[in-house]
CSV table of C-alpha atoms in Angstrom, one decimal:
chain,number,residue,atom,x,y,z
A,1,UNK,CA,-0.2,0.0,0.3
A,2,UNK,CA,0.8,3.4,-0.8
A,3,UNK,CA,-0.7,6.4,0.9
A,4,UNK,CA,0.2,10.0,0.1
A,5,UNK,CA,-1.3,12.6,2.8
A,6,UNK,CA,-0.9,16.0,1.6
A,7,UNK,CA,-1.2,18.3,4.4
A,8,UNK,CA,-2.6,21.8,4.5
A,9,UNK,CA,-1.2,24.1,7.4
A,10,UNK,CA,-3.9,25.9,9.2
A,11,UNK,CA,-3.1,29.4,10.6
A,12,UNK,CA,-6.5,30.7,11.0
A,13,UNK,CA,-10.1,29.9,10.9
A,14,UNK,CA,-12.9,32.0,10.4
A,15,UNK,CA,-17.1,32.1,9.7
A,16,UNK,CA,-17.6,33.6,6.1
A,17,UNK,CA,-20.0,32.8,3.1
A,18,UNK,CA,-18.1,30.4,1.4
A,19,UNK,CA,-16.1,26.9,2.7
A,20,UNK,CA,-12.8,27.6,1.7
A,21,UNK,CA,-9.3,27.5,2.4
A,22,UNK,CA,-7.0,30.3,0.9
A,23,UNK,CA,-3.5,31.3,2.1
A,24,UNK,CA,-3.9,29.2,5.4
A,25,UNK,CA,-7.2,30.9,6.0
A,26,UNK,CA,-10.2,28.1,6.8
A,27,UNK,CA,-13.3,29.8,6.2
A,28,UNK,CA,-16.7,27.9,7.1
A,29,UNK,CA,-20.1,28.2,6.0
A,30,UNK,CA,-21.8,27.9,9.2
A,31,UNK,CA,-25.2,27.2,7.6
A,32,UNK,CA,-23.9,25.1,5.3
A,33,UNK,CA,-21.7,23.2,7.8
A,34,UNK,CA,-25.2,23.3,10.2
A,35,UNK,CA,-27.1,21.5,7.3
A,36,UNK,CA,-24.4,18.6,7.2
A,37,UNK,CA,-25.0,18.2,11.3
A,38,UNK,CA,-28.6,17.9,11.0
A,39,UNK,CA,-28.9,15.6,8.8
A,40,UNK,CA,-29.5,13.0,11.4
A,41,UNK,CA,-33.3,13.4,13.0
A,42,UNK,CA,-32.4,13.2,16.3
A,43,UNK,CA,-29.9,16.0,16.7
A,44,UNK,CA,-32.7,19.1,17.8
A,45,UNK,CA,-30.2,21.3,18.3
A,46,UNK,CA,-26.6,22.4,17.0
A,47,UNK,CA,-24.6,25.3,16.9
A,48,UNK,CA,-20.6,25.4,15.9
A,49,UNK,CA,-18.4,27.7,17.7
A,50,UNK,CA,-14.4,28.5,17.3
A,51,UNK,CA,-11.5,28.2,19.7
A,52,UNK,CA,-8.2,28.8,19.5
A,53,UNK,CA,-5.1,28.0,21.6
A,54,UNK,CA,-4.8,30.3,24.8
A,55,UNK,CA,-8.5,31.3,24.7
A,56,UNK,CA,-10.0,31.2,28.1
A,57,UNK,CA,-12.3,29.0,26.9
A,58,UNK,CA,-13.5,25.3,28.4
A,59,UNK,CA,-15.2,22.4,26.9
A,60,UNK,CA,-17.3,20.0,28.5
A,61,UNK,CA,-18.8,17.4,27.9
A,62,UNK,CA,-16.2,16.3,25.0
A,63,UNK,CA,-17.2,13.2,23.1
A,64,UNK,CA,-14.8,12.9,20.0
A,65,UNK,CA,-12.0,14.6,18.1
A,66,UNK,CA,-11.9,14.3,14.5
A,67,UNK,CA,-9.1,15.8,11.5
A,68,UNK,CA,-10.6,17.4,8.4
A,69,UNK,CA,-9.8,15.4,5.4
A,70,UNK,CA,-10.9,14.4,2.1
A,71,UNK,CA,-9.8,11.3,-0.3
A,72,UNK,CA,-9.3,12.4,-3.4
A,73,UNK,CA,-10.6,9.6,-5.1
A,74,UNK,CA,-14.1,10.4,-3.7
A,75,UNK,CA,-14.3,7.5,-1.1
A,76,UNK,CA,-15.6,8.3,2.5
A,77,UNK,CA,-13.5,9.8,4.9
A,78,UNK,CA,-14.3,6.9,7.5
A,79,UNK,CA,-15.2,3.6,5.1
A,80,UNK,CA,-18.4,1.8,6.8
A,81,UNK,CA,-18.9,4.9,8.7
A,82,UNK,CA,-19.4,8.4,6.3
A,83,UNK,CA,-19.9,6.2,3.4
A,84,UNK,CA,-19.8,2.6,1.5
A,85,UNK,CA,-17.1,0.3,3.0
A,86,UNK,CA,-13.9,1.0,0.4
A,87,UNK,CA,-10.6,0.1,1.3
A,88,UNK,CA,-8.3,2.5,3.1
A,89,UNK,CA,-4.8,2.9,3.0
A,90,UNK,CA,-4.0,3.7,-0.5
A,91,UNK,CA,-4.5,6.4,-3.1
A,92,UNK,CA,-4.2,10.6,-1.8
A,93,UNK,CA,-5.8,12.0,0.9
A,94,UNK,CA,-6.0,15.8,1.9
A,95,UNK,CA,-5.5,17.0,5.3
A,96,UNK,CA,-5.9,20.3,7.5
A,97,UNK,CA,-3.7,20.5,10.0
A,98,UNK,CA,-3.3,22.0,13.1
A,99,UNK,CA,-6.8,22.1,13.8
A,100,UNK,CA,-9.7,19.4,14.5
A,101,UNK,CA,-13.4,18.9,15.1
A,102,UNK,CA,-14.3,18.3,18.6
A,103,UNK,CA,-17.8,17.5,19.9
A,104,UNK,CA,-19.5,18.6,23.1
A,105,UNK,CA,-22.5,17.6,24.0
A,106,UNK,CA,-25.0,20.7,24.6
A,107,UNK,CA,-26.6,18.8,27.2
A,108,UNK,CA,-26.3,15.5,29.3
A,109,UNK,CA,-22.6,13.8,29.6
A,110,UNK,CA,-21.5,11.1,30.3
A,111,UNK,CA,-19.1,8.4,31.8
A,112,UNK,CA,-16.8,8.5,28.9
A,113,UNK,CA,-17.0,12.1,28.0
A,114,UNK,CA,-14.1,14.6,29.3
A,115,UNK,CA,-12.8,18.3,29.3
A,116,UNK,CA,-10.2,20.6,27.6
A,117,UNK,CA,-9.3,23.7,28.9
A,118,UNK,CA,-8.2,25.7,25.5
A,119,UNK,CA,-5.9,27.8,28.1
A,120,UNK,CA,-4.1,27.6,32.2
A,121,UNK,CA,-3.2,24.8,34.1
A,122,UNK,CA,-5.6,22.4,32.2
A,123,UNK,CA,-4.2,23.3,28.7
A,124,UNK,CA,-1.2,20.8,29.6
A,125,UNK,CA,-3.1,18.0,30.0
A,126,UNK,CA,-4.4,17.6,26.9
A,127,UNK,CA,-3.0,17.4,23.2
A,128,UNK,CA,-6.3,19.4,22.0
A,129,UNK,CA,-5.2,22.5,24.0
A,130,UNK,CA,-2.7,23.3,21.3
A,131,UNK,CA,-5.0,22.9,18.3
A,132,UNK,CA,-7.4,25.6,16.5
A,133,UNK,CA,-10.4,23.4,17.4
A,134,UNK,CA,-13.8,23.7,15.2
A,135,UNK,CA,-16.3,22.9,18.2
A,136,UNK,CA,-19.7,21.4,17.4
A,137,UNK,CA,-22.1,21.6,20.4
A,138,UNK,CA,-24.9,19.6,19.9
A,139,UNK,CA,-28.3,18.1,21.6
A,140,UNK,CA,-30.6,15.4,20.7
A,141,UNK,CA,-33.9,14.7,21.7
A,142,UNK,CA,-34.2,14.2,25.6
A,143,UNK,CA,-36.2,10.9,25.7
A,144,UNK,CA,-34.3,9.9,22.8
A,145,UNK,CA,-30.7,10.2,24.9
A,146,UNK,CA,-31.8,9.5,28.2
A,147,UNK,CA,-33.0,5.8,26.9
A,148,UNK,CA,-30.3,5.3,24.6
A,149,UNK,CA,-27.2,7.0,25.7
A,150,UNK,CA,-24.8,4.7,23.3
A,151,UNK,CA,-26.9,6.0,20.1
A,152,UNK,CA,-27.3,9.5,21.5
A,153,UNK,CA,-23.5,9.6,21.7
A,154,UNK,CA,-23.0,8.0,18.2
A,155,UNK,CA,-25.6,10.5,16.2
A,156,UNK,CA,-23.1,13.7,18.1
A,157,UNK,CA,-20.0,11.8,16.8
A,158,UNK,CA,-21.1,10.7,13.5
A,159,UNK,CA,-22.1,14.5,13.3
A,160,UNK,CA,-18.7,15.5,13.9
A,161,UNK,CA,-17.4,12.8,11.2
A,162,UNK,CA,-19.7,14.3,8.8
A,163,UNK,CA,-18.9,17.5,9.1
A,164,UNK,CA,-14.8,16.9,9.3
A,165,UNK,CA,-15.5,15.7,5.8
A,166,UNK,CA,-17.3,18.6,4.3
A,167,UNK,CA,-14.7,20.7,5.7
A,168,UNK,CA,-12.0,18.6,4.4
A,169,UNK,CA,-13.6,18.8,0.9
A,170,UNK,CA,-12.2,22.5,0.7
A,171,UNK,CA,-9.0,21.5,0.3
A,172,UNK,CA,-9.9,18.9,-2.3
A,173,UNK,CA,-8.6,20.3,-5.6
A,174,UNK,CA,-5.9,22.5,-3.9
A,175,UNK,CA,-2.1,21.8,-3.9
A,176,UNK,CA,-0.7,20.7,-0.4
A,177,UNK,CA,2.1,22.5,1.4
A,178,UNK,CA,3.8,19.1,1.9
A,179,UNK,CA,3.2,15.8,1.2
A,180,UNK,CA,3.7,12.8,3.6
A,181,UNK,CA,4.0,9.2,2.2
A,182,UNK,CA,3.6,6.0,3.8
A,183,UNK,CA,4.6,2.9,2.0
A,184,UNK,CA,5.5,-0.4,3.2
A,185,UNK,CA,5.9,-3.3,0.2
A,186,UNK,CA,4.6,-7.0,1.2
A,187,UNK,CA,6.7,-8.3,4.2
A,188,UNK,CA,7.9,-11.4,2.2
A,189,UNK,CA,9.4,-8.9,-0.6
A,190,UNK,CA,11.6,-6.3,1.8
A,191,UNK,CA,14.9,-5.2,0.8
A,192,UNK,CA,17.5,-7.6,2.0
A,193,UNK,CA,18.5,-4.5,4.0
A,194,UNK,CA,15.3,-4.0,5.9
A,195,UNK,CA,15.2,-8.0,6.5
A,196,UNK,CA,18.7,-7.9,8.2
A,197,UNK,CA,17.2,-5.3,10.7
A,198,UNK,CA,15.4,-6.2,14.1
A,199,UNK,CA,11.6,-7.0,13.2
A,200,UNK,CA,9.3,-4.8,15.0
A,201,UNK,CA,5.5,-5.0,15.4
A,202,UNK,CA,3.1,-2.9,16.8
A,203,UNK,CA,0.1,-4.3,18.9
A,204,UNK,CA,-2.8,-1.7,19.6
A,205,UNK,CA,-5.8,-2.9,21.9
A,206,UNK,CA,-8.5,-0.4,21.4
A,207,UNK,CA,-11.5,-0.3,23.1
A,208,UNK,CA,-14.0,-3.5,22.8
A,209,UNK,CA,-15.3,-4.4,26.2
A,210,UNK,CA,-19.2,-3.8,25.7
A,211,UNK,CA,-21.5,-6.0,24.0
A,212,UNK,CA,-24.0,-2.9,23.1
A,213,UNK,CA,-23.4,-1.0,19.6
A,214,UNK,CA,-22.0,2.5,19.8
A,215,UNK,CA,-19.5,1.8,22.5
A,216,UNK,CA,-16.7,0.0,21.3
A,217,UNK,CA,-14.1,1.5,18.5
A,218,UNK,CA,-15.1,0.3,14.9
A,219,UNK,CA,-12.9,-1.2,12.2
A,220,UNK,CA,-14.5,-0.5,8.7
A,221,UNK,CA,-17.8,0.1,11.1
A,222,UNK,CA,-17.1,-3.0,12.7
A,223,UNK,CA,-17.5,-3.1,16.3
A,224,UNK,CA,-14.2,-4.3,17.7
A,225,UNK,CA,-16.0,-6.7,20.3
A,226,UNK,CA,-16.6,-8.9,17.3
A,227,UNK,CA,-12.8,-9.1,16.0
A,228,UNK,CA,-10.2,-11.6,17.1
A,229,UNK,CA,-6.7,-10.5,16.4
A,230,UNK,CA,-6.1,-9.4,13.0
A,231,UNK,CA,-3.2,-7.9,11.1
A,232,UNK,CA,-3.6,-4.8,9.6
A,233,UNK,CA,-1.0,-2.3,7.2
A,234,UNK,CA,-0.6,0.8,9.5
A,235,UNK,CA,-1.8,2.8,6.4
A,236,UNK,CA,-5.4,1.5,6.9
A,237,UNK,CA,-5.8,3.2,10.6
A,238,UNK,CA,-4.0,6.3,8.8
A,239,UNK,CA,-6.4,6.6,6.8
A,240,UNK,CA,-9.4,6.4,8.6
A,241,UNK,CA,-9.9,2.5,8.8
A,242,UNK,CA,-10.4,2.7,12.9
A,243,UNK,CA,-12.9,5.4,14.5
A,244,UNK,CA,-13.2,6.1,18.4
A,245,UNK,CA,-15.6,4.6,20.4
A,246,UNK,CA,-17.3,6.2,23.6
A,247,UNK,CA,-16.9,4.1,26.2
A,248,UNK,CA,-13.8,4.7,28.3
A,249,UNK,CA,-12.9,6.7,31.0
A,250,UNK,CA,-11.8,9.9,29.3
A,251,UNK,CA,-7.7,9.9,29.9
A,252,UNK,CA,-7.5,6.8,28.5
A,253,UNK,CA,-9.5,6.9,25.5
A,254,UNK,CA,-8.3,7.0,21.8
A,255,UNK,CA,-10.0,9.8,19.6
A,256,UNK,CA,-10.6,9.3,15.9
A,257,UNK,CA,-7.9,12.2,15.5
A,258,UNK,CA,-5.4,9.9,17.4
A,259,UNK,CA,-6.0,6.9,15.0
A,260,UNK,CA,-5.8,9.5,12.1
A,261,UNK,CA,-1.9,10.6,13.3
A,262,UNK,CA,-0.8,7.7,15.4
A,263,UNK,CA,2.5,8.7,16.6
A,264,UNK,CA,3.8,5.2,17.4
A,265,UNK,CA,2.9,4.6,13.5
A,266,UNK,CA,4.5,7.2,12.3
A,267,UNK,CA,7.6,7.0,14.2
A,268,UNK,CA,8.2,3.4,13.1
A,269,UNK,CA,8.0,4.3,10.0
A,270,UNK,CA,10.9,6.9,10.7
A,271,UNK,CA,12.9,4.2,11.7
A,272,UNK,CA,12.0,1.5,9.2
A,273,UNK,CA,14.9,0.7,7.4
A,274,UNK,CA,17.5,2.4,9.4
A,275,UNK,CA,17.2,0.8,12.9
A,276,UNK,CA,14.2,-1.8,12.6
A,277,UNK,CA,12.2,-3.4,10.2
A,278,UNK,CA,8.4,-2.4,10.7
A,279,UNK,CA,6.2,-5.5,10.2
A,280,UNK,CA,3.0,-4.0,10.6
A,281,UNK,CA,0.2,-3.5,13.6
A,282,UNK,CA,-1.7,-6.4,14.9
A,283,UNK,CA,-4.9,-4.9,16.1
A,284,UNK,CA,-6.3,-6.7,19.3
A,285,UNK,CA,-9.2,-7.1,21.1
A,286,UNK,CA,-10.2,-6.2,25.1
A,287,UNK,CA,-12.2,-8.8,26.2
A,288,UNK,CA,-14.3,-9.5,29.6
A,289,UNK,CA,-14.2,-13.0,30.6
A,290,UNK,CA,-10.3,-14.5,31.3
A,291,UNK,CA,-10.0,-17.4,28.7
A,292,UNK,CA,-10.7,-14.6,26.0
A,293,UNK,CA,-8.2,-12.4,27.5
A,294,UNK,CA,-5.9,-15.5,27.2
A,295,UNK,CA,-7.3,-16.4,23.5
A,296,UNK,CA,-6.7,-13.2,22.1
A,297,UNK,CA,-2.7,-13.2,23.7
A,298,UNK,CA,-2.2,-16.9,22.1
A,299,UNK,CA,-3.4,-15.2,18.7
A,300,UNK,CA,-1.2,-12.1,19.2
A,301,UNK,CA,2.0,-14.1,19.8
A,302,UNK,CA,1.3,-16.6,17.3
A,303,UNK,CA,0.6,-14.0,14.6
A,304,UNK,CA,3.5,-12.1,15.6
A,305,UNK,CA,5.9,-14.9,15.4
A,306,UNK,CA,4.7,-16.1,12.0
A,307,UNK,CA,5.5,-12.9,10.9
A,308,UNK,CA,8.9,-13.3,12.2
A,309,UNK,CA,8.3,-10.7,15.1
A,310,UNK,CA,11.9,-10.3,16.7
A,311,UNK,CA,10.2,-7.1,19.1
A,312,UNK,CA,7.0,-5.7,20.0
A,313,UNK,CA,5.2,-2.6,21.1
A,314,UNK,CA,1.8,-3.1,23.1
A,315,UNK,CA,-0.3,-0.4,23.6
A,316,UNK,CA,-4.1,-0.7,25.7
A,317,UNK,CA,-6.9,1.8,25.7
A,318,UNK,CA,-7.8,1.7,28.9
A,319,UNK,CA,-7.1,0.4,32.5
A,320,UNK,CA,-8.2,-1.7,34.9
A,321,UNK,CA,-10.2,-4.8,33.3
A,322,UNK,CA,-8.5,-4.1,30.2
A,323,UNK,CA,-5.1,-4.4,32.0
A,324,UNK,CA,-5.3,-8.2,32.1
A,325,UNK,CA,-5.2,-8.1,28.5
A,326,UNK,CA,-2.1,-6.0,28.2
A,327,UNK,CA,-0.7,-8.4,31.0
A,328,UNK,CA,-1.2,-11.2,29.2
A,329,UNK,CA,-0.5,-10.1,25.5
A,330,UNK,CA,3.3,-9.3,26.7
A,331,UNK,CA,3.8,-12.7,28.8
A,332,UNK,CA,2.4,-14.5,25.7
A,333,UNK,CA,5.1,-12.6,23.2
A,334,UNK,CA,7.7,-12.8,25.7
A,335,UNK,CA,6.6,-17.0,25.8
A,336,UNK,CA,7.0,-16.5,22.0
A,337,UNK,CA,10.5,-14.9,22.0
A,338,UNK,CA,9.7,-12.0,21.0
A,339,UNK,CA,11.0,-8.8,23.3
A,340,UNK,CA,7.8,-6.5,23.9
A,341,UNK,CA,7.7,-3.1,25.6
A,342,UNK,CA,4.2,-1.9,27.1
A,343,UNK,CA,2.7,1.2,26.9
A,344,UNK,CA,-0.2,2.1,29.5
A,345,UNK,CA,-1.5,4.5,32.5
A,346,UNK,CA,-1.7,3.7,35.5
A,347,UNK,CA,-4.1,3.5,38.3
A,348,UNK,CA,-2.2,4.0,41.2
A,349,UNK,CA,-4.9,5.9,43.3
A,350,UNK,CA,-4.8,9.6,44.4
A,351,UNK,CA,-2.3,9.3,46.3
A,352,UNK,CA,-0.2,7.2,43.8
A,353,UNK,CA,0.4,4.4,46.2
A,354,UNK,CA,-1.6,2.1,44.9
A,355,UNK,CA,-0.4,-1.0,42.4
A,356,UNK,CA,-0.3,0.6,39.3
A,357,UNK,CA,-2.3,-2.4,36.8
A,358,UNK,CA,-4.6,-4.7,38.0
A,359,UNK,CA,-2.4,-7.7,37.2
A,360,UNK,CA,1.6,-8.0,37.1
A,361,UNK,CA,3.9,-9.8,36.1
A,362,UNK,CA,7.8,-10.4,35.9
A,363,UNK,CA,7.9,-10.9,32.2
A,364,UNK,CA,6.2,-7.4,32.0
A,365,UNK,CA,9.4,-5.5,33.0
A,366,UNK,CA,10.0,-2.8,30.0
A,367,UNK,CA,6.9,-0.3,30.4
A,368,UNK,CA,6.5,3.1,29.6
A,369,UNK,CA,3.7,4.8,32.1
A,370,UNK,CA,1.9,7.7,30.6
A,371,UNK,CA,0.5,8.8,34.2
A,372,UNK,CA,-1.9,8.2,36.8
A,373,UNK,CA,-5.5,8.3,35.9
A,374,UNK,CA,-6.5,8.9,39.7
A,375,UNK,CA,-4.5,12.4,39.9
A,376,UNK,CA,-6.0,14.9,41.3
A,377,UNK,CA,-6.4,18.3,39.1
A,378,UNK,CA,-7.6,21.8,40.6
A,379,UNK,CA,-8.6,23.8,37.9
A,380,UNK,CA,-9.2,27.9,38.0
A,381,UNK,CA,-12.4,29.4,36.4
A,382,UNK,CA,-12.3,30.2,32.9
A,383,UNK,CA,-14.6,33.0,31.2
A,384,UNK,CA,-16.3,30.8,29.0
A,385,UNK,CA,-17.1,27.6,28.9
A,386,UNK,CA,-19.1,25.6,26.2
A,387,UNK,CA,-21.2,22.5,26.7
A,388,UNK,CA,-22.4,22.6,30.4
A,389,UNK,CA,-20.1,22.3,33.4
A,390,UNK,CA,-22.6,20.6,35.6
A,391,UNK,CA,-22.3,17.5,33.3
A,392,UNK,CA,-19.1,16.8,35.5
A,393,UNK,CA,-20.6,16.4,38.3
A,394,UNK,CA,-24.2,15.5,37.7
A,395,UNK,CA,-23.5,13.1,35.0
A,396,UNK,CA,-20.7,11.3,36.6
A,397,UNK,CA,-18.1,11.7,34.0
A,398,UNK,CA,-15.0,9.5,34.5
A,399,UNK,CA,-13.2,11.7,37.3
A,400,UNK,CA,-16.1,13.9,38.3
A,401,UNK,CA,-18.5,13.5,41.1
A,402,UNK,CA,-21.5,15.1,42.5
A,403,UNK,CA,-20.3,14.8,45.8
A,404,UNK,CA,-17.4,14.1,48.1
A,405,UNK,CA,-17.0,14.1,52.4
A,406,UNK,CA,-13.9,15.7,52.0
A,407,UNK,CA,-13.6,17.5,48.5
A,408,UNK,CA,-17.4,18.3,48.3
A,409,UNK,CA,-18.5,18.8,44.4
A,410,UNK,CA,-15.9,18.7,41.6
A,411,UNK,CA,-17.6,21.9,40.3
A,412,UNK,CA,-17.3,24.9,42.7
A,413,UNK,CA,-19.5,27.9,43.1
A,414,UNK,CA,-16.9,30.2,41.4
A,415,UNK,CA,-16.7,27.5,38.4
A,416,UNK,CA,-13.5,26.4,39.4
A,417,UNK,CA,-13.1,22.3,39.8
A,418,UNK,CA,-11.3,19.6,41.2
A,419,UNK,CA,-11.3,16.1,39.7
A,420,UNK,CA,-9.3,13.2,38.5
A,421,UNK,CA,-6.9,13.1,35.7
A,422,UNK,CA,-9.6,10.6,34.2
A,423,UNK,CA,-11.8,12.9,33.4
A,424,UNK,CA,-9.3,14.8,30.7
A,425,UNK,CA,-10.1,14.1,27.3
A,426,UNK,CA,-7.5,12.0,26.1
A,427,UNK,CA,-5.0,13.1,28.6
A,428,UNK,CA,-2.7,10.4,29.1
A,429,UNK,CA,-2.2,10.0,25.4
A,430,UNK,CA,-1.0,6.5,25.0
A,431,UNK,CA,-0.7,6.0,21.2
A,432,UNK,CA,2.7,8.0,21.4
A,433,UNK,CA,2.5,11.8,22.3
A,434,UNK,CA,2.2,11.7,25.9
A,435,UNK,CA,4.1,14.6,27.9
A,436,UNK,CA,3.6,12.9,31.0
A,437,UNK,CA,6.7,9.9,30.3
A,438,UNK,CA,9.9,11.6,29.7
A,439,UNK,CA,11.7,14.3,28.1
A,440,UNK,CA,14.2,13.9,25.2
A,441,UNK,CA,17.9,15.8,25.6
């Protein structure tokens, strides 16, 4: 597969009469954009706002982030979701860089939703404070969202994806500022130089534990809960084959934007042919029953060994129950002779003194930590709240609470907040750009 991503660097975002991109300025026709959003009859209210790094703005409850893109051959941006099922990972895609579409609930949140501060103390905890954000703040019919929360989240997130595709069309006919090329020859036809290097495979464990539709990550529109470990070309993931689900304590979550720009894949591409031979991605599911976890781990190890992997990187989306899948996978790979590094966050309690993962093994002796989900964060008030701040406490967002004997409510009368890191939108960034692990010198 050969994927070319043409990048357009966004310097400013404005509303105007026409949705277009000129000289680094993205202009959006709000009326047209909202018409795309409201194609779903369940969306009753919607607005679009623009926020920039440094703005004194708080976004909550945040449900999704997507990079605006368009495929030049006319294929849907997210096959099986925003259009027919087509092959991702080949051809040319144009992307608007330095910005994202953020989906915020106007009313009602959920366990899986989070918070983004565009400035101040909170900005350092999430990557999305660095981006120019096109914020879709929307609501659905009250009865619909109360009774079928997962479908409500789907309605809002799908609207965000349609909006990202609509905005991406503005650069379809333009020449990009630069082009990133991603190409790997078939594994059995690699150059001799690459074959002499250590063979490395990336194992991704996306969220897939819920049996109810609408919560899990999707692969080509298919619920990851239905998968067994599968070999994928890394280009597929960078080109829209996977979208985020909605069920996950939010700092652990991988957004659709994360999949589109997955730093672990890009770094392995950079090193391919130099320090390692990048074999590809094994997509593994997260399970509930112990036997299912062990079965998936054996599948992963067998695929890696059959590919001739010398080393593996394993990254999990989540913590708690998924830790068992994560450690089982690391152990199975080590038992198969594949040297393995794991990447995960920890749940060590508010004091940092608890066991970091639900299950541990001495063979998991090379793990990169991306922070403690239970760490308490205090945030000052913001001048503007987009969405509904009370959702942090009332609706039980992961990391927020209505009352605590010592700390009181997460949301204080003056608009300040105390919450666990859990509630920070995609805050731990296990996919490869965490700021909580180490600094390069």
